[in-house]
CSV table of C-alpha atoms in Angstrom, one decimal:
chain,number,residue,atom,x,y,z
A,1,VAL,CA,4.7,-11.4,-1.4
A,2,GLU,CA,3.2,-14.4,-0.1
A,3,LEU,CA,-0.3,-14.8,-0.3
A,4,GLN,CA,-1.2,-16.3,3.3
A,5,SER,CA,-4.9,-16.2,3.0
A,6,PHE,CA,-7.6,-15.1,1.2
A,7,ASP,CA,-10.6,-16.4,3.0
A,8,ASP,CA,-14.7,-16.0,3.2
A,9,VAL,CA,-14.9,-16.6,6.9
A,10,LEU,CA,-18.4,-17.3,8.2
A,11,GLU,CA,-17.7,-17.4,12.3
A,12,PRO,CA,-18.3,-15.9,14.6
A,13,GLY,CA,-19.0,-12.9,11.9
A,14,HIS,CA,-19.1,-13.1,8.2
A,15,GLU,CA,-16.1,-11.3,7.1
A,16,ALA,CA,-13.3,-11.4,4.3
A,17,ILE,CA,-9.8,-11.7,5.3
A,18,VAL,CA,-6.7,-11.4,3.5
A,19,ALA,CA,-3.3,-11.9,4.5
A,20,LEU,CA,-0.2,-11.0,2.7
A,21,GLY,CA,3.5,-12.3,3.8
A,22,VAL,CA,6.4,-9.4,2.7
A,23,ARG,CA,10.1,-9.7,2.8
A,24,LEU,CA,12.0,-7.1,1.4
A,25,ASP,CA,16.0,-7.7,1.4
A,26,ASP,CA,18.5,-5.2,0.4
A,27,PRO,CA,21.9,-7.1,-0.8
A,28,ALA,CA,24.0,-4.4,1.6
A,29,ARG,CA,21.6,-3.9,4.4
A,30,GLY,CA,19.8,-7.0,4.5
A,31,ALA,CA,16.2,-7.6,5.4
A,32,LEU,CA,14.5,-4.2,5.3
A,33,LEU,CA,11.3,-5.6,6.1
A,34,ASP,CA,9.6,-9.3,7.0
A,35,ARG,CA,6.1,-9.1,8.3
A,36,SER,CA,2.5,-10.0,7.8
A,37,PHE,CA,-0.3,-8.0,6.8
A,38,VAL,CA,-3.8,-9.0,7.5
A,39,ALA,CA,-7.0,-6.8,6.4
A,40,ARG,CA,-10.6,-7.7,7.3
A,41,ARG,CA,-13.7,-6.8,5.7
A,42,PRO,CA,-17.2,-7.5,6.9
A,43,VAL,CA,-19.4,-9.3,4.2
A,44,GLU,CA,-22.7,-7.2,3.4
A,45,GLY,CA,-24.8,-9.7,2.5
A,46,ASP,CA,-25.0,-13.4,1.4
A,47,THR,CA,-24.6,-13.3,-2.4
A,48,PRO,CA,-21.2,-14.3,-4.3
A,49,GLU,CA,-21.1,-10.5,-5.5
A,50,ALA,CA,-21.2,-9.6,-1.6
A,51,VAL,CA,-18.2,-11.9,-1.0
A,52,ALA,CA,-16.2,-10.4,-3.8
A,53,ARG,CA,-16.5,-6.9,-3.1
A,54,ALA,CA,-15.5,-7.8,0.6
A,55,LEU,CA,-12.6,-9.6,-0.5
A,56,GLY,CA,-11.6,-7.4,-3.2
A,57,GLU,CA,-11.6,-4.4,-0.4
A,58,ALA,CA,-9.7,-6.5,1.9
A,59,LEU,CA,-6.8,-7.1,-0.8
A,60,SER,CA,-6.9,-3.3,-1.5
A,61,GLU,CA,-6.4,-2.4,1.8
A,62,ALA,CA,-3.7,-5.1,2.4
A,63,VAL,CA,-2.1,-3.9,-0.7
A,64,ARG,CA,-1.9,-0.4,0.3
A,65,GLU,CA,-0.4,-1.2,3.8
A,66,VAL,CA,2.6,-3.3,2.2
A,67,GLY,CA,3.0,-0.2,-0.3
A,68,LEU,CA,3.2,1.9,2.6
A,69,ALA,CA,5.4,-0.4,4.8
A,70,VAL,CA,8.0,-0.7,1.5
A,71,ALA,CA,8.0,3.0,1.3
A,72,GLY,CA,9.0,3.0,4.7
A,73,ALA,CA,11.5,0.8,4.5
A,74,LEU,CA,13.3,2.0,1.6
A,75,THR,CA,13.5,5.7,3.2
A,76,GLU,CA,15.0,4.4,6.2
A,77,PRO,CA,18.7,5.5,6.7
A,78,PRO,CA,21.1,2.4,6.8
A,79,ARG,CA,21.3,0.7,10.0
């Protein structure tokens, strides 16, 4: 897993953006997963706490998506 983005973006709207690059390889089947996952959450307020909360929520969502994708890739029958 590569952390591609962990940003507090102000324009066009104030939001937190987290992007994770994921590659999952199997020696017998090759690449099972190779993609990026991006999650965005609005920042509710102008405090550091609001930014941290939005970044945490975006990170949690991105990690959840990664987990679902990895689980799906591991349960797919071999090609």
